[in-house]
PDB file of C-alpha atoms in Angstrom:
ATOM      1  CA  UNK A  30      -1.739  -1.382  22.209  1.00 59.00           C
ATOM      2  CA  UNK A  31      -2.875  -2.308  18.927  1.00 72.00           C
ATOM      3  CA  UNK A  32      -3.954  -5.933  17.876  1.00 77.00           C
ATOM      4  CA  UNK A  33      -3.210  -6.033  14.393  1.00 79.00           C
ATOM      5  CA  UNK A  34      -5.561  -9.163  12.514  1.00 88.00           C
ATOM      6  CA  UNK A  35      -3.145 -11.753  11.860  1.00 93.00           C
ATOM      7  CA  UNK A  36      -4.683 -13.278   7.906  1.00 95.00           C
ATOM      8  CA  UNK A  37      -1.862 -15.737   7.701  1.00 96.00           C
ATOM      9  CA  UNK A  38       0.717 -17.321   9.889  1.00 96.00           C
ATOM     10  CA  UNK A  39       3.189 -20.488   9.448  1.00 97.00           C
ATOM     11  CA  UNK A  40       6.911 -21.062  10.612  1.00 97.00           C
ATOM     12  CA  UNK A  41       8.163 -18.520   8.487  1.00 98.00           C
ATOM     13  CA  UNK A  42       5.874 -15.445   7.899  1.00 97.00           C
ATOM     14  CA  UNK A  43       2.993 -13.592   8.757  1.00 96.00           C
ATOM     15  CA  UNK A  44       0.641 -11.507   6.996  1.00 97.00           C
ATOM     16  CA  UNK A  45      -1.515  -8.428   9.147  1.00 95.00           C
ATOM     17  CA  UNK A  46      -4.259  -6.322   8.212  1.00 92.00           C
ATOM     18  CA  UNK A  47      -2.558  -2.834   9.473  1.00 91.00           C
ATOM     19  CA  UNK A  48      -5.391  -0.335  10.640  1.00 89.00           C
ATOM     20  CA  UNK A  49      -4.961   3.193   9.476  1.00 88.00           C
ATOM     21  CA  UNK A  50      -3.514   5.815  11.660  1.00 87.00           C
ATOM     22  CA  UNK A  51      -0.772   3.236  13.102  1.00 89.00           C
ATOM     23  CA  UNK A  52       3.142   3.806  12.172  1.00 89.00           C
ATOM     24  CA  UNK A  53       4.624   0.403  11.358  1.00 85.00           C
ATOM     25  CA  UNK A  54       8.124   1.168  12.597  1.00 72.00           C
ATOM     26  CA  UNK A  55       9.279   2.953  15.551  1.00 66.00           C
ATOM     27  CA  UNK A  56      10.425   6.722  15.046  1.00 64.00           C
ATOM     28  CA  UNK A  57      11.632   9.749  16.486  1.00 55.00           C
ATOM     29  CA  UNK A  58       7.753  11.060  16.614  1.00 63.00           C
ATOM     30  CA  UNK A  59       6.445   7.700  17.320  1.00 58.00           C
ATOM     31  CA  UNK A  60       8.620   5.817  19.659  1.00 59.00           C
ATOM     32  CA  UNK A  61       5.940   3.348  20.715  1.00 67.00           C
ATOM     33  CA  UNK A  62       2.022   2.003  19.602  1.00 71.00           C
ATOM     34  CA  UNK A  63       3.669   0.818  16.337  1.00 87.00           C
ATOM     35  CA  UNK A  64       2.691  -2.232  14.225  1.00 90.00           C
ATOM     36  CA  UNK A  65       6.278  -3.292  15.050  1.00 88.00           C
ATOM     37  CA  UNK A  66       5.577  -3.471  18.738  1.00 86.00           C
ATOM     38  CA  UNK A  67       2.574  -5.707  18.337  1.00 87.00           C
ATOM     39  CA  UNK A  68       4.057  -8.729  16.709  1.00 90.00           C
ATOM     40  CA  UNK A  69       6.122 -11.259  18.190  1.00 88.00           C
ATOM     41  CA  UNK A  70       9.858 -10.470  18.946  1.00 87.00           C
ATOM     42  CA  UNK A  71      12.372 -10.997  16.320  1.00 90.00           C
ATOM     43  CA  UNK A  72      10.139 -10.002  13.535  1.00 95.00           C
ATOM     44  CA  UNK A  73      10.874  -7.762  10.840  1.00 95.00           C
ATOM     45  CA  UNK A  74       8.497  -5.784   8.521  1.00 95.00           C
ATOM     46  CA  UNK A  75       8.899  -6.696   4.908  1.00 96.00           C
ATOM     47  CA  UNK A  76       6.453  -4.518   3.095  1.00 94.00           C
ATOM     48  CA  UNK A  77       5.772  -1.022   4.612  1.00 90.00           C
ATOM     49  CA  UNK A  78       2.533   0.857   4.954  1.00 93.00           C
ATOM     50  CA  UNK A  79       2.537   4.678   5.262  1.00 91.00           C
ATOM     51  CA  UNK A  80       0.915   6.053   8.915  1.00 90.00           C
ATOM     52  CA  UNK A  81      -2.810   6.985   6.831  1.00 91.00           C
ATOM     53  CA  UNK A  82      -2.969   3.661   4.624  1.00 93.00           C
ATOM     54  CA  UNK A  83      -4.439   0.421   5.880  1.00 91.00           C
ATOM     55  CA  UNK A  84      -4.084  -3.153   4.870  1.00 92.00           C
ATOM     56  CA  UNK A  85      -1.956  -6.094   3.884  1.00 95.00           C
ATOM     57  CA  UNK A  86       1.677  -6.164   5.373  1.00 96.00           C
ATOM     58  CA  UNK A  87       4.048  -9.042   5.025  1.00 97.00           C
ATOM     59  CA  UNK A  88       6.590  -9.876   8.131  1.00 97.00           C
ATOM     60  CA  UNK A  89       9.436 -12.340   8.328  1.00 97.00           C
ATOM     61  CA  UNK A  90       9.961 -14.512  11.809  1.00 97.00           C
ATOM     62  CA  UNK A  91      13.722 -14.491  10.579  1.00 97.00           C
ATOM     63  CA  UNK A  92      16.682 -12.126   9.113  1.00 96.00           C
ATOM     64  CA  UNK A  93      16.923 -15.307   6.334  1.00 97.00           C
ATOM     65  CA  UNK A  94      13.200 -14.886   5.283  1.00 98.00           C
ATOM     66  CA  UNK A  95      12.939 -11.402   5.390  1.00 97.00           C
ATOM     67  CA  UNK A  96      15.880 -11.241   2.717  1.00 97.00           C
ATOM     68  CA  UNK A  97      14.001 -13.771   1.018  1.00 97.00           C
ATOM     69  CA  UNK A  98      11.239 -12.350   0.952  1.00 97.00           C
ATOM     70  CA  UNK A  99      12.130  -9.059  -0.141  1.00 95.00           C
ATOM     71  CA  UNK A 100      13.593 -10.902  -3.553  1.00 96.00           C
ATOM     72  CA  UNK A 101      10.648 -12.550  -3.417  1.00 97.00           C
ATOM     73  CA  UNK A 102       8.159 -10.317  -3.456  1.00 95.00           C
ATOM     74  CA  UNK A 103      10.516  -7.952  -6.276  1.00 92.00           C
ATOM     75  CA  UNK A 104       9.727 -10.806  -8.406  1.00 92.00           C
ATOM     76  CA  UNK A 105       7.472  -9.950 -11.530  1.00 90.00           C
ATOM     77  CA  UNK A 106       5.096 -12.688 -10.453  1.00 93.00           C
ATOM     78  CA  UNK A 107       4.571 -11.546  -7.193  1.00 96.00           C
ATOM     79  CA  UNK A 108       1.149  -9.505  -7.276  1.00 96.00           C
ATOM     80  CA  UNK A 109       0.398  -6.688  -4.762  1.00 96.00           C
ATOM     81  CA  UNK A 110      -2.607  -4.557  -5.135  1.00 96.00           C
ATOM     82  CA  UNK A 111      -4.628  -2.034  -3.439  1.00 95.00           C
ATOM     83  CA  UNK A 112      -7.942   0.236  -3.512  1.00 93.00           C
ATOM     84  CA  UNK A 113      -7.881   3.928  -3.569  1.00 93.00           C
ATOM     85  CA  UNK A 114     -10.430   5.887  -3.706  1.00 92.00           C
ATOM     86  CA  UNK A 115      -9.484   9.410  -5.560  1.00 94.00           C
ATOM     87  CA  UNK A 116     -10.599  12.892  -6.332  1.00 93.00           C
ATOM     88  CA  UNK A 117     -11.406  13.768 -10.293  1.00 93.00           C
ATOM     89  CA  UNK A 118     -12.790  10.932 -13.138  1.00 95.00           C
ATOM     90  CA  UNK A 119     -10.085   8.627 -13.798  1.00 97.00           C
ATOM     91  CA  UNK A 120      -8.881   6.738 -17.200  1.00 97.00           C
ATOM     92  CA  UNK A 121     -10.714   3.233 -16.903  1.00 97.00           C
ATOM     93  CA  UNK A 122      -7.612   1.810 -16.565  1.00 97.00           C
ATOM     94  CA  UNK A 123      -3.686   2.661 -17.631  1.00 98.00           C
ATOM     95  CA  UNK A 124      -0.091   2.192 -16.462  1.00 98.00           C
ATOM     96  CA  UNK A 125       2.078   4.741 -15.182  1.00 98.00           C
ATOM     97  CA  UNK A 126       5.812   4.306 -15.772  1.00 97.00           C
ATOM     98  CA  UNK A 127       6.993   7.954 -14.598  1.00 97.00           C
ATOM     99  CA  UNK A 128      10.464   8.093 -12.442  1.00 98.00           C
ATOM    100  CA  UNK A 129      10.178   9.323  -9.203  1.00 97.00           C
ATOM    101  CA  UNK A 130      12.939  10.874  -6.543  1.00 97.00           C
ATOM    102  CA  UNK A 131      13.002  12.580  -3.541  1.00 95.00           C
ATOM    103  CA  UNK A 132      12.249  16.193  -3.556  1.00 95.00           C
ATOM    104  CA  UNK A 133      15.124  18.265  -3.641  1.00 94.00           C
ATOM    105  CA  UNK A 134      13.267  20.765  -1.382  1.00 93.00           C
ATOM    106  CA  UNK A 135      11.865  18.438   1.120  1.00 91.00           C
ATOM    107  CA  UNK A 136      13.084  15.006   1.744  1.00 85.00           C
ATOM    108  CA  UNK A 137       9.766  13.670   2.765  1.00 86.00           C
ATOM    109  CA  UNK A 138       8.214  14.322  -0.436  1.00 94.00           C
ATOM    110  CA  UNK A 139       8.560  12.113  -3.800  1.00 96.00           C
ATOM    111  CA  UNK A 140       8.576  14.000  -7.391  1.00 96.00           C
ATOM    112  CA  UNK A 141       8.109  12.837 -10.746  1.00 97.00           C
ATOM    113  CA  UNK A 142      11.739  13.272 -12.093  1.00 96.00           C
ATOM    114  CA  UNK A 143      13.857  11.820 -15.184  1.00 96.00           C
ATOM    115  CA  UNK A 144      16.666  11.166 -13.225  1.00 96.00           C
ATOM    116  CA  UNK A 145      14.727   8.935 -10.340  1.00 96.00           C
ATOM    117  CA  UNK A 146      14.346   5.363 -10.055  1.00 96.00           C
ATOM    118  CA  UNK A 147      12.086   3.461 -12.321  1.00 96.00           C
ATOM    119  CA  UNK A 148       8.312   3.148 -11.099  1.00 96.00           C
ATOM    120  CA  UNK A 149       5.694   1.484 -12.567  1.00 97.00           C
ATOM    121  CA  UNK A 150       1.584   1.359 -11.382  1.00 98.00           C
ATOM    122  CA  UNK A 151      -1.072  -0.264 -13.280  1.00 98.00           C
ATOM    123  CA  UNK A 152      -4.526   1.075 -12.289  1.00 98.00           C
ATOM    124  CA  UNK A 153      -8.338   0.215 -13.280  1.00 97.00           C
ATOM    125  CA  UNK A 154     -11.009   2.321 -12.729  1.00 95.00           C
ATOM    126  CA  UNK A 155     -13.848  -0.131 -10.885  1.00 90.00           C
ATOM    127  CA  UNK A 156     -16.669   2.773  -9.979  1.00 87.00           C
ATOM    128  CA  UNK A 157     -17.255   6.441 -10.486  1.00 87.00           C
ATOM    129  CA  UNK A 158     -19.398   9.506  -9.168  1.00 85.00           C
ATOM    130  CA  UNK A 159     -19.524  12.970 -10.670  1.00 87.00           C
ATOM    131  CA  UNK A 160     -16.761  13.822  -8.402  1.00 88.00           C
ATOM    132  CA  UNK A 161     -14.399  10.865  -7.827  1.00 89.00           C
ATOM    133  CA  UNK A 162     -13.256   7.344  -8.695  1.00 92.00           C
ATOM    134  CA  UNK A 163     -12.471   3.853  -7.403  1.00 91.00           C
ATOM    135  CA  UNK A 164      -9.254   2.486  -8.574  1.00 94.00           C
ATOM    136  CA  UNK A 165      -7.467  -0.801  -7.840  1.00 95.00           C
ATOM    137  CA  UNK A 166      -4.042  -0.512  -8.255  1.00 97.00           C
ATOM    138  CA  UNK A 167      -1.201  -3.207  -9.263  1.00 97.00           C
ATOM    139  CA  UNK A 168       2.124  -2.221  -7.972  1.00 96.00           C
ATOM    140  CA  UNK A 169       4.952  -3.347 -10.937  1.00 95.00           C
ATOM    141  CA  UNK A 170       7.532  -1.929  -8.564  1.00 93.00           C
ATOM    142  CA  UNK A 171       7.599  -0.781  -4.632  1.00 90.00           C
ATOM    143  CA  UNK A 172       8.816   2.845  -4.697  1.00 93.00           C
ATOM    144  CA  UNK A 173       8.221   5.029  -1.235  1.00 93.00           C
ATOM    145  CA  UNK A 174       4.283   6.736  -1.816  1.00 96.00           C
ATOM    146  CA  UNK A 175       4.372   5.348  -5.326  1.00 97.00           C
ATOM    147  CA  UNK A 176       0.800   5.108  -6.070  1.00 98.00           C
ATOM    148  CA  UNK A 177      -0.095   8.247  -4.271  1.00 97.00           C
ATOM    149  CA  UNK A 178       2.536  10.402  -6.471  1.00 98.00           C
ATOM    150  CA  UNK A 179       1.801   8.577  -9.587  1.00 98.00           C
ATOM    151  CA  UNK A 180      -2.096   9.052  -8.976  1.00 98.00           C
ATOM    152  CA  UNK A 181      -1.598  12.582  -8.230  1.00 98.00           C
ATOM    153  CA  UNK A 182       0.558  13.374 -11.033  1.00 97.00           C
ATOM    154  CA  UNK A 183      -2.062  12.653 -13.375  1.00 97.00           C
ATOM    155  CA  UNK A 184      -4.488  14.921 -11.534  1.00 97.00           C
ATOM    156  CA  UNK A 185      -6.336  12.304  -8.814  1.00 97.00           C
ATOM    157  CA  UNK A 186      -4.927  12.833  -5.865  1.00 97.00           C
ATOM    158  CA  UNK A 187      -6.072   9.682  -3.467  1.00 95.00           C
ATOM    159  CA  UNK A 188      -8.835  11.517  -0.963  1.00 92.00           C
ATOM    160  CA  UNK A 189      -7.820  12.818   2.199  1.00 92.00           C
ATOM    161  CA  UNK A 190      -3.749  13.064   1.261  1.00 95.00           C
ATOM    162  CA  UNK A 191      -2.410  16.092   2.259  1.00 93.00           C
ATOM    163  CA  UNK A 192       0.953  15.742   1.381  1.00 94.00           C
ATOM    164  CA  UNK A 193      -0.054  15.298  -2.827  1.00 96.00           C
ATOM    165  CA  UNK A 194      -3.348  16.135  -3.027  1.00 92.00           C
ATOM    166  CA  UNK A 195      -5.979  18.224   0.207  1.00 88.00           C
ATOM    167  CA  UNK A 196      -6.861  17.016   3.249  1.00 85.00           C
ATOM    168  CA  UNK A 197     -10.434  16.171   4.271  1.00 81.00           C
ATOM    169  CA  UNK A 198     -12.429  17.741   6.915  1.00 81.00           C
ATOM    170  CA  UNK A 199     -13.432  15.003   9.418  1.00 78.00           C
ATOM    171  CA  UNK A 200     -11.514  12.283   7.266  1.00 81.00           C
ATOM    172  CA  UNK A 201      -8.147  11.218   9.389  1.00 80.00           C
ATOM    173  CA  UNK A 202      -6.617   9.139   7.044  1.00 87.00           C
ATOM    174  CA  UNK A 203      -5.635   8.486   3.093  1.00 92.00           C
ATOM    175  CA  UNK A 204      -8.044   6.119   0.959  1.00 92.00           C
ATOM    176  CA  UNK A 205      -5.662   3.715   0.198  1.00 93.00           C
ATOM    177  CA  UNK A 206      -5.708   0.300   1.041  1.00 93.00           C
ATOM    178  CA  UNK A 207      -3.312  -2.704   0.990  1.00 94.00           C
ATOM    179  CA  UNK A 208      -5.915  -4.955  -0.539  1.00 93.00           C
ATOM    180  CA  UNK A 209      -4.443  -8.265  -1.822  1.00 95.00           C
ATOM    181  CA  UNK A 210      -0.615 -10.114  -2.121  1.00 97.00           C
ATOM    182  CA  UNK A 211       0.241 -13.085  -3.803  1.00 97.00           C
ATOM    183  CA  UNK A 212       3.968 -14.774  -4.080  1.00 98.00           C
ATOM    184  CA  UNK A 213       5.442 -17.877  -3.795  1.00 97.00           C
ATOM    185  CA  UNK A 214       6.458 -18.940  -0.618  1.00 98.00           C
ATOM    186  CA  UNK A 215      10.406 -18.959  -0.521  1.00 97.00           C
ATOM    187  CA  UNK A 216      10.637 -21.895   1.915  1.00 97.00           C
ATOM    188  CA  UNK A 217       7.732 -23.995   0.829  1.00 97.00           C
ATOM    189  CA  UNK A 218       7.241 -22.847  -2.666  1.00 97.00           C
ATOM    190  CA  UNK A 219       3.858 -23.057  -2.633  1.00 97.00           C
ATOM    191  CA  UNK A 220       1.419 -19.916  -3.616  1.00 97.00           C
ATOM    192  CA  UNK A 221       0.749 -17.939  -0.826  1.00 97.00           C
ATOM    193  CA  UNK A 222      -2.369 -15.275  -1.876  1.00 97.00           C
ATOM    194  CA  UNK A 223      -4.125 -13.301   0.967  1.00 96.00           C
ATOM    195  CA  UNK A 224      -6.937 -10.751   0.516  1.00 93.00           C
ATOM    196  CA  UNK A 225      -7.881  -8.184   2.868  1.00 87.00           C
ATOM    197  CA  UNK A 226     -11.678  -7.965   4.251  1.00 77.00           C
ATOM    198  CA  UNK A 227     -11.736  -5.035   2.469  1.00 63.00           C
ATOM    199  CA  UNK A 228     -10.564  -6.059  -1.388  1.00 54.00           C
ATOM    200  CA  UNK A 229     -13.611  -7.490  -2.361  1.00 51.00           C
ATOM    201  CA  UNK A 230     -15.543  -3.636  -2.372  1.00 52.00           C
ATOM    202  CA  UNK A 231     -17.050  -2.920  -5.463  1.00 47.00           C
ATOM    203  CA  UNK A 232     -19.094   0.190  -4.678  1.00 46.00           C
ATOM    204  CA  UNK A 233     -17.378   3.488  -4.175  1.00 48.00           C
ATOM    205  CA  UNK A 234     -20.386   3.835  -1.390  1.00 53.00           C
ATOM    206  CA  UNK A 235     -19.090   0.515   0.352  1.00 57.00           C
ATOM    207  CA  UNK A 236     -15.412   1.976   0.157  1.00 55.00           C
ATOM    208  CA  UNK A 237     -16.272   5.594   1.848  1.00 57.00           C
ATOM    209  CA  UNK A 238     -18.378   3.197   4.358  1.00 59.00           C
ATOM    210  CA  UNK A 239     -15.151   1.500   4.964  1.00 56.00           C
ATOM    211  CA  UNK A 240     -12.720   4.374   5.308  1.00 54.00           C
ATOM    212  CA  UNK A 241     -15.260   6.754   6.820  1.00 49.00           C
ATOM    213  CA  UNK A 242     -16.873   4.348   9.740  1.00 49.00           C
TER     214      UNK A 242
END
């Protein structure tokens, strides 16, 4: 069983650091060995990450706190940041606000569509090479696959994302990491701000060291 790092814990919630390659909830294809299996009984996962994505996951210790955290994390002042390595030279900064919907030909995928749900991703480029860019992204909404689809729609698919870009030999994950979260605690009113160890990476080479080791 995996042993996720617990970066924050109180009587109401946890924030854990999920490794890449771990499924969050049990599914038909992954009935055990999930993040939920490694957490205390009765906990409920609030922020979900795809199997190939690593980083911070907020976990509630009760059904009531789960509902309150979902509402809190949807507030405009809540902050959810990611770092991503993408193919191509991304713009220095920008906002992508293309609406997202399920792909009618493949329900596992998401697509940009005028009839889709409002979806907003802010980004800034931290470092670039001649072929790739390291981006910091902030989610203003929390749609499934939002960052992956938004960046790919601009011609900057995330490295290792075979669904919206291309796979990479020897690279068994997606180069996307949930790096920082900040929100008002629903029970105490205090600000909770947690950054994962990878959040302070400032060089593209360091990021590849993190993702490829």
